[in-house]
Short mmCIF file of N, CA and C in Angstrom, two decimals:
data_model
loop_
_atom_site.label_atom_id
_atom_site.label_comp_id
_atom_site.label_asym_id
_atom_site.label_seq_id
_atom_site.Cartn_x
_atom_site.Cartn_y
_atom_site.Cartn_z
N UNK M 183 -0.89 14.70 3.18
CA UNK M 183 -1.93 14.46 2.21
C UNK M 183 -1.53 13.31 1.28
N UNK M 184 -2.08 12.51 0.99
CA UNK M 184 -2.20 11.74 -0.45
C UNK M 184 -1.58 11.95 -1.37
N UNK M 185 -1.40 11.51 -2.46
CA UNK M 185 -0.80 11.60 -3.70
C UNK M 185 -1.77 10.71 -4.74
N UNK M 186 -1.43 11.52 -5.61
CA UNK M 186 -2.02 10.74 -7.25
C UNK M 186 -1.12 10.47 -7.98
N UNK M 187 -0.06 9.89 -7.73
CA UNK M 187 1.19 9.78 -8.72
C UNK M 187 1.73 8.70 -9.16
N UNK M 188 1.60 7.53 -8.44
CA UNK M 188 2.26 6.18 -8.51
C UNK M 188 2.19 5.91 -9.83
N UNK M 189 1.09 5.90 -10.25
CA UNK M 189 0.47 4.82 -11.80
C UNK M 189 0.62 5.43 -12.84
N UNK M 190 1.46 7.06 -12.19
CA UNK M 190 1.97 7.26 -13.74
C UNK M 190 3.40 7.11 -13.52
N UNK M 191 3.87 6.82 -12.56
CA UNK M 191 5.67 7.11 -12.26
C UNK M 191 6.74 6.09 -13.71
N UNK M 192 7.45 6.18 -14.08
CA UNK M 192 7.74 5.04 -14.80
C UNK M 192 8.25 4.40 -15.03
N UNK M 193 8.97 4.33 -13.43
CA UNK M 193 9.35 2.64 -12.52
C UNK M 193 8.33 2.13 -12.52
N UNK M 194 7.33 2.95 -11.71
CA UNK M 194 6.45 1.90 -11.85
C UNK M 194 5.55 0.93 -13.04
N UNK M 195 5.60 1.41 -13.80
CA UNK M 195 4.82 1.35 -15.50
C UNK M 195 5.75 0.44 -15.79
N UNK M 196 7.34 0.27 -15.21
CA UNK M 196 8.50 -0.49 -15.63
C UNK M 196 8.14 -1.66 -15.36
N UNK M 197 7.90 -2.02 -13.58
CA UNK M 197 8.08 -3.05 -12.84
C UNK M 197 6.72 -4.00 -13.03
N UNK M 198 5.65 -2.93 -12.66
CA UNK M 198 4.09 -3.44 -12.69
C UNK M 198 4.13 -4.96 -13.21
N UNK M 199 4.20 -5.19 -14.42
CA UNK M 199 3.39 -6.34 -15.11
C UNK M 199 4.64 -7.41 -14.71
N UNK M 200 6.07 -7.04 -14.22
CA UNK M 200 6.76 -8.29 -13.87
C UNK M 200 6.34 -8.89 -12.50
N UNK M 201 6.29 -7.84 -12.10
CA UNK M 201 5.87 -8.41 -10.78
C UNK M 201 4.72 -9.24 -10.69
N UNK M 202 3.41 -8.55 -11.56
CA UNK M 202 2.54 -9.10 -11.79
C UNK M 202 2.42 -10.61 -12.25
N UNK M 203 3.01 -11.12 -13.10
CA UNK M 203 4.03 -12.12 -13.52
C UNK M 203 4.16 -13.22 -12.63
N UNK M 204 4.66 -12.62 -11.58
CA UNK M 204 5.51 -13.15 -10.26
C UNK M 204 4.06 -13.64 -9.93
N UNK M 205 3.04 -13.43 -9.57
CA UNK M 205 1.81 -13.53 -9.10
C UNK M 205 1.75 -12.73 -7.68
N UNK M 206 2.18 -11.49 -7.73
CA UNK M 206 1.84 -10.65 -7.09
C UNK M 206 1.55 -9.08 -7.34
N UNK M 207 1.07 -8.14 -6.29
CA UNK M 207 0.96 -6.98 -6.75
C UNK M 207 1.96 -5.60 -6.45
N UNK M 208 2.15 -4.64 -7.06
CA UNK M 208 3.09 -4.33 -7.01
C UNK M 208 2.03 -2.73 -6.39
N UNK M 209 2.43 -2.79 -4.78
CA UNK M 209 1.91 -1.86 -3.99
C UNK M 209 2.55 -0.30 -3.96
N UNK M 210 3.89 -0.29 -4.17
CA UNK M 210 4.70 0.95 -4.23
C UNK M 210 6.11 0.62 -4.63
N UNK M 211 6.46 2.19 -5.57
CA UNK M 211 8.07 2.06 -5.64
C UNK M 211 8.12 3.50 -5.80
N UNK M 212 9.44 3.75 -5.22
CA UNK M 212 9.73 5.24 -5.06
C UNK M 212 11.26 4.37 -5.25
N UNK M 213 11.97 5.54 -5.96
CA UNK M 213 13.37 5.80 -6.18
C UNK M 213 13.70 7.07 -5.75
N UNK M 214 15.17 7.22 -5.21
CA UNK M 214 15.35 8.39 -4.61
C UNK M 214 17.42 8.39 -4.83
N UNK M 215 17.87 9.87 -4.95
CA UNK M 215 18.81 9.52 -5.02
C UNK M 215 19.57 10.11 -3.32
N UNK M 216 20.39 9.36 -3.43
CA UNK M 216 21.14 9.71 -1.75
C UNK M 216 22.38 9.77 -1.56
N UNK M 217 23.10 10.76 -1.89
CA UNK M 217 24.67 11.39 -2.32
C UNK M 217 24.68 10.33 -3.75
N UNK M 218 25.67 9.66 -3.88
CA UNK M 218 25.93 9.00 -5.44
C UNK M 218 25.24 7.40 -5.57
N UNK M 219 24.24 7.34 -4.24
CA UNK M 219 23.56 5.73 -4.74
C UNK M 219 22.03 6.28 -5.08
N UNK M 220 21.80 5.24 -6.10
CA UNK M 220 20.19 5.36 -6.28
C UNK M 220 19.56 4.11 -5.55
N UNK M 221 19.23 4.34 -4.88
CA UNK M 221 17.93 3.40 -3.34
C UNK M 221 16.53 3.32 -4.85
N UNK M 222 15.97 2.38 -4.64
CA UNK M 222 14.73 1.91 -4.84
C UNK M 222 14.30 1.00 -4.02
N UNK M 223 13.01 1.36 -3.61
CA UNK M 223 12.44 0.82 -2.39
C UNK M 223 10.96 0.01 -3.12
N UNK M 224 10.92 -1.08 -2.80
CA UNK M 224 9.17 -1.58 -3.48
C UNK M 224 8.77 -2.14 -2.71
N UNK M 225 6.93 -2.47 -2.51
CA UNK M 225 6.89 -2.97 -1.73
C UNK M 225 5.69 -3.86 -2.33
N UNK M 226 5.46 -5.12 -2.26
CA UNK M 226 4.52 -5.84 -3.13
C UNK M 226 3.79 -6.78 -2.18
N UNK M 227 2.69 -7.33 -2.41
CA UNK M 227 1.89 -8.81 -1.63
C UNK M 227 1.36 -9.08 -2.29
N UNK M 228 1.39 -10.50 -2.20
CA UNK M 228 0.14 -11.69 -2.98
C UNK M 228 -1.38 -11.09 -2.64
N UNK M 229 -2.03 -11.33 -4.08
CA UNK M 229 -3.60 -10.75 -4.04
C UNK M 229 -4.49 -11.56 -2.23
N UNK M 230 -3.43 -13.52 -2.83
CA UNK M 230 -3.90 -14.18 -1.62
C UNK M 230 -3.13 -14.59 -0.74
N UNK M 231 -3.39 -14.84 0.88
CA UNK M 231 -2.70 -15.39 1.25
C UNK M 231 -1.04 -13.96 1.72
N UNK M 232 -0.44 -15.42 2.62
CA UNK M 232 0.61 -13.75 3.26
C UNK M 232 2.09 -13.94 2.45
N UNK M 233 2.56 -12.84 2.40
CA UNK M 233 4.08 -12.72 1.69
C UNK M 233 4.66 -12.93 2.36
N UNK M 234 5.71 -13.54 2.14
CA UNK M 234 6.87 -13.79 2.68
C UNK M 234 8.21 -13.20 1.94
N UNK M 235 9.54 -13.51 3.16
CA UNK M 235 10.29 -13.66 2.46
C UNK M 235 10.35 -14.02 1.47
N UNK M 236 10.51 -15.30 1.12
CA UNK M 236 10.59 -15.89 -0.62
C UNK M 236 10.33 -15.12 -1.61
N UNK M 237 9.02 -14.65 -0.95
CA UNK M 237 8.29 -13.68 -2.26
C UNK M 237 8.86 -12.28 -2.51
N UNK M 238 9.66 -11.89 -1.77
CA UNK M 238 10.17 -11.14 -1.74
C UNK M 238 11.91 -11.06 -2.41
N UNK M 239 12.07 -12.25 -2.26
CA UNK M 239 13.26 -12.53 -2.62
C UNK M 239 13.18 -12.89 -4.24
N UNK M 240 12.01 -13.74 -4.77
CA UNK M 240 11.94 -13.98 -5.60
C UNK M 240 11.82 -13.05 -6.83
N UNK M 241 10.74 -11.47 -6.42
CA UNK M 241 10.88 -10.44 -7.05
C UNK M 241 12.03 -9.40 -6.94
N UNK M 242 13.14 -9.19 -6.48
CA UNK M 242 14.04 -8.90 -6.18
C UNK M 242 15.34 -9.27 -7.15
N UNK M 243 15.34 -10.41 -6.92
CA UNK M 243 16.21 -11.44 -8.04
C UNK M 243 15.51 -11.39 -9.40
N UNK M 244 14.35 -10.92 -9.36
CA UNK M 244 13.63 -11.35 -11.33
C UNK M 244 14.18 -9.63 -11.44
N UNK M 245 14.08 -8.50 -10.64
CA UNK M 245 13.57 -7.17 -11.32
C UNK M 245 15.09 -6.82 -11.65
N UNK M 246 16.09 -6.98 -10.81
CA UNK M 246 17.47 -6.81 -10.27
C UNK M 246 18.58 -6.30 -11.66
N UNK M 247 18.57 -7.46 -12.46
CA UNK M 247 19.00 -7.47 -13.52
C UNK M 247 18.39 -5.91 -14.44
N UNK M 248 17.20 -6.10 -14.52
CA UNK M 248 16.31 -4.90 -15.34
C UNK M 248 16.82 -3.95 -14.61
N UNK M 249 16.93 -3.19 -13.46
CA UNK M 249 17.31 -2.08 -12.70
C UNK M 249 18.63 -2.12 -13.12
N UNK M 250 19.18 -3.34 -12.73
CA UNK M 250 20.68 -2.89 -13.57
C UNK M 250 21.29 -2.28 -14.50
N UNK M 251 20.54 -2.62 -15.60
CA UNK M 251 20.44 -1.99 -16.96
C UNK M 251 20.31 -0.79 -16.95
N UNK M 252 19.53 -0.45 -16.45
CA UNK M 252 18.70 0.67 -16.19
C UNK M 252 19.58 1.99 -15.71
N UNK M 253 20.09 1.64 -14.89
CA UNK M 253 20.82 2.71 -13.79
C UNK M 253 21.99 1.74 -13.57
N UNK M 254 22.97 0.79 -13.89
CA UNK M 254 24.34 0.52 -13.53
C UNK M 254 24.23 -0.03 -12.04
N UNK M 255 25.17 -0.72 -12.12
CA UNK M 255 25.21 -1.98 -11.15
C UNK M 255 25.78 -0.99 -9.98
N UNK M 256 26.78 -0.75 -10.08
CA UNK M 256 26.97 0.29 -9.38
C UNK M 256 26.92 1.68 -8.73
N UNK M 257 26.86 1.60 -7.13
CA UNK M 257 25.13 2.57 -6.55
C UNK M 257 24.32 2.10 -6.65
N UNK M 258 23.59 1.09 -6.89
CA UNK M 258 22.27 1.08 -7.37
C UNK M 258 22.02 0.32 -5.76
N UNK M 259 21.13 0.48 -4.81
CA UNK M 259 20.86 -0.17 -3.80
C UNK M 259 18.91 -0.62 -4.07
N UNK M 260 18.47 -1.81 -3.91
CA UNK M 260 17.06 -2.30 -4.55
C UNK M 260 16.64 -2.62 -2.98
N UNK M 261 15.33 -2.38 -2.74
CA UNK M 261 15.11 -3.43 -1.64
C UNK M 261 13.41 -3.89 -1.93
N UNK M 262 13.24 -4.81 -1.66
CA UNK M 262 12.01 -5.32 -2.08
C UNK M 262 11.37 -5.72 -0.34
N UNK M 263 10.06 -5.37 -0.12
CA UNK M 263 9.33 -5.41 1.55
C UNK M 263 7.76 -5.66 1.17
N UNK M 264 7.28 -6.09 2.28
CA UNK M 264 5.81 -6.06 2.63
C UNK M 264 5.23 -4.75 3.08
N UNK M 265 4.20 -4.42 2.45
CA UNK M 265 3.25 -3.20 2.96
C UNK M 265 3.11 -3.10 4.41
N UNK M 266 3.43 -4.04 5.64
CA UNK M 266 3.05 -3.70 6.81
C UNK M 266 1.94 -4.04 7.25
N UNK M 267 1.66 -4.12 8.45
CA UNK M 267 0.42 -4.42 8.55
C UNK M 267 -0.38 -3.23 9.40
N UNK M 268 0.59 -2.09 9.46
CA UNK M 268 0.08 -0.72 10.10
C UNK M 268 0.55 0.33 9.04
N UNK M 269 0.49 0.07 7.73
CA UNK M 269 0.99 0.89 6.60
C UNK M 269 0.64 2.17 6.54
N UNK M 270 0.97 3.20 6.53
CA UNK M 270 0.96 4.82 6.31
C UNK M 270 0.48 4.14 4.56
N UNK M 271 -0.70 5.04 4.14
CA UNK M 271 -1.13 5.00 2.65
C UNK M 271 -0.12 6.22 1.97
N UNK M 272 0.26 6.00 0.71
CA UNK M 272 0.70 7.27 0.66
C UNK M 272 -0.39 7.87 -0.86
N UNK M 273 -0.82 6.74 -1.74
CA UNK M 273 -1.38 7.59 -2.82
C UNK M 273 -2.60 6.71 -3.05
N UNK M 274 -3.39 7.49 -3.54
CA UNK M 274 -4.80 6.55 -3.94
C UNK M 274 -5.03 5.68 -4.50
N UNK M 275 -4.09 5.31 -5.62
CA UNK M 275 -3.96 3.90 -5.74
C UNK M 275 -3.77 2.65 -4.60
N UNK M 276 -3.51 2.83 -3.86
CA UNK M 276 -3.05 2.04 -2.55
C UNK M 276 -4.40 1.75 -1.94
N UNK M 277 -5.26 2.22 -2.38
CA UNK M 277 -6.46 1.70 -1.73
C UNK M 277 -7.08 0.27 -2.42
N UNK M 278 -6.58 0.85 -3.93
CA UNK M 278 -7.35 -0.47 -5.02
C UNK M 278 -6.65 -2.02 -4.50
N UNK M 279 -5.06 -1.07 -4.16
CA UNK M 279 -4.43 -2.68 -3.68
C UNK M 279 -5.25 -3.13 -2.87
N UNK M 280 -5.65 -2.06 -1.71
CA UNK M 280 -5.52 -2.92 -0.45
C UNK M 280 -7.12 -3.05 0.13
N UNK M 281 -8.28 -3.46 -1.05
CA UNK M 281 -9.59 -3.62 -0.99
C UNK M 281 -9.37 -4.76 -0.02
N UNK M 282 -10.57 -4.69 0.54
CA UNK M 282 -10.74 -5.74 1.49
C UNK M 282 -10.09 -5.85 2.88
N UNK M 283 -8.96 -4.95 2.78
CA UNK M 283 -8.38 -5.16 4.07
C UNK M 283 -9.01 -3.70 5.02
N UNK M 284 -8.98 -3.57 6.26
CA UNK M 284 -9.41 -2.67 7.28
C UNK M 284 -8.52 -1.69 7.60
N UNK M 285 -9.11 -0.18 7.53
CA UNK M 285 -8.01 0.98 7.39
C UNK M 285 -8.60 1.88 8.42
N UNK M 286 -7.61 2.52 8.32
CA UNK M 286 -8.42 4.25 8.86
C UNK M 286 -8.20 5.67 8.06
N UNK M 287 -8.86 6.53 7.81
CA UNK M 287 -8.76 7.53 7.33
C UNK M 287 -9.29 8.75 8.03
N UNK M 288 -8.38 9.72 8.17
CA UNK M 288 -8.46 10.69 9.05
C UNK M 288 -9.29 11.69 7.80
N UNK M 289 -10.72 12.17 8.35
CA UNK M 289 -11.62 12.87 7.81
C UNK M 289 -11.58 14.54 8.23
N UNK M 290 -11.10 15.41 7.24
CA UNK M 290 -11.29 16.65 7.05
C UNK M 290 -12.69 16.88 7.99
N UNK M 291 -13.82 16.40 6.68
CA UNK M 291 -15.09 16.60 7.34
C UNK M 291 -15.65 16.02 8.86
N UNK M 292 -14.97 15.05 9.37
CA UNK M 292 -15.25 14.76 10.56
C UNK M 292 -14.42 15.31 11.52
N UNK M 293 -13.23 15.75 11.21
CA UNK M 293 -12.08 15.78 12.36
C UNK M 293 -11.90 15.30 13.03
N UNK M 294 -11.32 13.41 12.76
CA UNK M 294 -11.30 12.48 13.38
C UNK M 294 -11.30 11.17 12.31
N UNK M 295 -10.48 10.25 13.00
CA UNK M 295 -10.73 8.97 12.25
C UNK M 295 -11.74 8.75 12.03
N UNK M 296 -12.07 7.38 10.97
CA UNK M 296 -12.76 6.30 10.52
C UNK M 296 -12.21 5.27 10.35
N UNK M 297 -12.71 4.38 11.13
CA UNK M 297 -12.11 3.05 10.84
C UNK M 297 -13.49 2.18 9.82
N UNK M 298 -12.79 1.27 9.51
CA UNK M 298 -13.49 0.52 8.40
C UNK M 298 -12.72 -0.26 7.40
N UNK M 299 -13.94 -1.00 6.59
CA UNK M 299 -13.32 -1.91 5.40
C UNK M 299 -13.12 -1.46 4.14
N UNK M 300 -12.03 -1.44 3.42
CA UNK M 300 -12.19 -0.52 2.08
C UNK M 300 -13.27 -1.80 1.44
N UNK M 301 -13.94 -1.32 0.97
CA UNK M 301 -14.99 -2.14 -0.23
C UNK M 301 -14.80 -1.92 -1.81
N UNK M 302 -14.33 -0.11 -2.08
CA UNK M 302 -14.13 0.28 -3.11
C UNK M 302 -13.79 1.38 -3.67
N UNK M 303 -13.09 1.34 -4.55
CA UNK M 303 -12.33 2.58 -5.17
C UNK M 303 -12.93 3.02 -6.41
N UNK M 304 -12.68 5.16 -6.81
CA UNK M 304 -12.71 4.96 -8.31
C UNK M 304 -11.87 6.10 -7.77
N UNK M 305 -12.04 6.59 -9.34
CA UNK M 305 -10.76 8.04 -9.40
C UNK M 305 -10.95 8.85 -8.14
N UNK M 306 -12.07 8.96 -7.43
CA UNK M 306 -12.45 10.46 -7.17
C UNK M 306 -12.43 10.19 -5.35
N UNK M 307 -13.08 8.73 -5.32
CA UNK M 307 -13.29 8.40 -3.63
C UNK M 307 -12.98 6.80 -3.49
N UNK M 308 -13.18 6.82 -2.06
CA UNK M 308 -12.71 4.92 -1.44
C UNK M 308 -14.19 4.97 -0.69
N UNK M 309 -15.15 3.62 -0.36
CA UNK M 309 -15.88 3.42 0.27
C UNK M 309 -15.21 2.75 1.35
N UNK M 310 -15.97 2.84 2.68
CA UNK M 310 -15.62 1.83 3.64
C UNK M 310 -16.84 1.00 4.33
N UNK M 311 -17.04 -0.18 4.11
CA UNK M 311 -18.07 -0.90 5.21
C UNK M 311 -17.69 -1.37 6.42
N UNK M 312 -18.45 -1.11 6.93
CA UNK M 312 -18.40 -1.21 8.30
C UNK M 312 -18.07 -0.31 9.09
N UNK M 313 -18.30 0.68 9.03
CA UNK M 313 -17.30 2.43 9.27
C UNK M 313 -17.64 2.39 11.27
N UNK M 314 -16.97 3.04 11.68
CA UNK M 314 -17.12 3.37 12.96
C UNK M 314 -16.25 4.88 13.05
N UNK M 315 -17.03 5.94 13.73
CA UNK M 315 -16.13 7.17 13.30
C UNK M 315 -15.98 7.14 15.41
N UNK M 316 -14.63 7.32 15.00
CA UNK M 316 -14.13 7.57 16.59
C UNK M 316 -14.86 8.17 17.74
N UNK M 317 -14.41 9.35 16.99
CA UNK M 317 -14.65 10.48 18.11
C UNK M 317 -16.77 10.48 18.54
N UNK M 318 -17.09 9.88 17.79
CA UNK M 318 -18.99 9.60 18.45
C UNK M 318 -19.17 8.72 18.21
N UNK M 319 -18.13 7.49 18.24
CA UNK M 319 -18.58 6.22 18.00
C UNK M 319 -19.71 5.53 16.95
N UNK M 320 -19.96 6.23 16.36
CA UNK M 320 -21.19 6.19 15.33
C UNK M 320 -20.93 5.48 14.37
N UNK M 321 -21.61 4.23 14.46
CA UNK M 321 -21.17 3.26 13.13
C UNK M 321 -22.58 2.88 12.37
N UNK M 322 -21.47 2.45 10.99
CA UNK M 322 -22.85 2.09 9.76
C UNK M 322 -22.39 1.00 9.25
N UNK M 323 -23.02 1.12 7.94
CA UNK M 323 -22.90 -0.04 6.99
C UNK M 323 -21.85 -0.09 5.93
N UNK M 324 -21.89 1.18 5.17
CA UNK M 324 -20.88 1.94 4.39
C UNK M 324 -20.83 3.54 4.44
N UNK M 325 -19.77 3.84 3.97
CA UNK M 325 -19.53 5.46 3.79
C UNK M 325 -18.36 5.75 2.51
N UNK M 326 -18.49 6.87 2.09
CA UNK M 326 -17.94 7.13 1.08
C UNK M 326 -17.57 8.34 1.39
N UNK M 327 -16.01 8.66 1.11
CA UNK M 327 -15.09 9.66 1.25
C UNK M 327 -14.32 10.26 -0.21
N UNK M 328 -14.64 11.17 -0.33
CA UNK M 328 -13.82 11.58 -1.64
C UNK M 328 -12.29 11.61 -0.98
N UNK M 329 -11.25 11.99 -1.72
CA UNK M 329 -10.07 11.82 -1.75
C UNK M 329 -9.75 13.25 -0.86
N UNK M 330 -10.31 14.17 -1.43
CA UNK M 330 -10.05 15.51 -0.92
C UNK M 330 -10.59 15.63 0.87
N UNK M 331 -10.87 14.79 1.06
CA UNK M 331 -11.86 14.79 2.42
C UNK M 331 -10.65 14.07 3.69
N UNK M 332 -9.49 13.39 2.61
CA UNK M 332 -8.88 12.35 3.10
C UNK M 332 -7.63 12.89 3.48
N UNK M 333 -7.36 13.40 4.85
CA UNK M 333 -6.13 14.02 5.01
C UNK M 333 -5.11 12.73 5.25
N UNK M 334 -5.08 11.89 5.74
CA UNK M 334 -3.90 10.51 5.93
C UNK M 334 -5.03 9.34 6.40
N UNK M 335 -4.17 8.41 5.85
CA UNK M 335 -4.96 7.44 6.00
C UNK M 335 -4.08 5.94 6.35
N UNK M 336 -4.33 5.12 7.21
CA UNK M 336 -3.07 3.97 7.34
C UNK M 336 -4.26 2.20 7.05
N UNK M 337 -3.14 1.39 7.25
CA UNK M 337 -4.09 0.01 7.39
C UNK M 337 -4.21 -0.31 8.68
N UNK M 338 -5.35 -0.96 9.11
CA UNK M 338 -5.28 -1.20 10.48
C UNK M 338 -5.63 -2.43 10.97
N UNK M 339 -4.71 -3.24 11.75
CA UNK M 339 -4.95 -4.32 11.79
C UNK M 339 -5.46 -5.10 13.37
N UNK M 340 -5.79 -5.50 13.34
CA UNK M 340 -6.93 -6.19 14.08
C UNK M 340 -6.82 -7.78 14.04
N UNK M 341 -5.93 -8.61 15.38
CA UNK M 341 -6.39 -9.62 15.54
C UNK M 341 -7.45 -10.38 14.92
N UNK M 342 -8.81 -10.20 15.46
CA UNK M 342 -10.00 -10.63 15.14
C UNK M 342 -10.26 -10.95 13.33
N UNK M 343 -8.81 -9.93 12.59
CA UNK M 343 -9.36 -10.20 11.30
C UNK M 343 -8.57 -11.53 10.14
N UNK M 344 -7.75 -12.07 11.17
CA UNK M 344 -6.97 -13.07 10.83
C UNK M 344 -8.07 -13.92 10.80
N UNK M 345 -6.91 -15.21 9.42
CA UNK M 345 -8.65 -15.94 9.07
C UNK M 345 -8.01 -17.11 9.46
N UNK M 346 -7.25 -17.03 9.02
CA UNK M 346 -6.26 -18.36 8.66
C UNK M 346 -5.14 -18.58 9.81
N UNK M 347 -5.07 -18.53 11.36
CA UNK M 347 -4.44 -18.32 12.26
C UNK M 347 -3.75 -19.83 12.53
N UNK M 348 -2.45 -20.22 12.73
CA UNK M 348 -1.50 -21.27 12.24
C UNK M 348 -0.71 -21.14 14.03
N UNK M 349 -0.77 -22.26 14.34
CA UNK M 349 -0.35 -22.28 15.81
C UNK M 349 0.74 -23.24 15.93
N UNK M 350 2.24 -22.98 15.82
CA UNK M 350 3.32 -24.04 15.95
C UNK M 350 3.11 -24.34 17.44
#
């Protein structure tokens, strides 16, 4: 199931606006401890356009120092990544990130995927345009899923949705 927790965690409340800063968004962070190291894992992308390394490197090196402080240089293991392009969602915030891009969400009420475009989020549900529900092939225009309806949900990516395709 989902989670509602990220946007109050307070790493995250920590990191948010640096990253933001950076000119990117800050998609997830979970800290965890693992015998005597503390792991923090984040994972961020540009609103436009694709992340890279760099960008990754670049928020890594700005937050690094601050985590240091934080929890001691020592143990402390950071890693900074891209969302994937077949991402497991884990909390509902993750949808606001990832408007616009094409997901699936496995429906309670249908018992069965939906594939589609997130269009939009609020507290309670995510819309999707362009929906196609698997199992009867039955597609529309939009649909709207409350959260509770939403047993897992991933991003799904699709050739066809590359815009900007770069051929060395």
């Amino acid at each position: 199931m989902l989670k509602n927790e990220i946007t109050g965690d307070p790493l995250y409340l920590d990191l948010k606006e640096i990253v933001a800063n950076l000119g990117m968004v800050l998609c997830y962070v979970k800290k965890s401890n693992q015998n005597s190291t503390i792991q923090i894992s984040v994972d961020i992308m540009k609103p436009e356009g694709e992340t890279g390394i760099d960008d990754c490197a670049l928020v890594h090196n700005t937050i690094l120092p601050r985590l240091e402080m934080k929890y001691g240089r020592d143990n402390l293991y950071v890693e900074v990544a891209t969302p994937g392009l077949q991402r497991n969602l884990r909390d509902y915030y993750e949808f606001s990130v990832f408007t616009g891009k094409r997901c699936r969400v496995y429906s309670l009420k249908y018992s069965c995927w939906v594939n589609g475009i997130i269009c939009g989020t609020d507290d309670n549900s995510v819309t999707l345009n362009d929906y196609e529900i698997e199992d009867t092939g039955e597609k529309g225009e939009s649909m709207t899923f409350g959260y509770e309806d939403i047993q897992k949900a991933k991003l799904e990516y699709k050739w066809e949705d590359m815009k900007n395709v770069r051929v060395k």
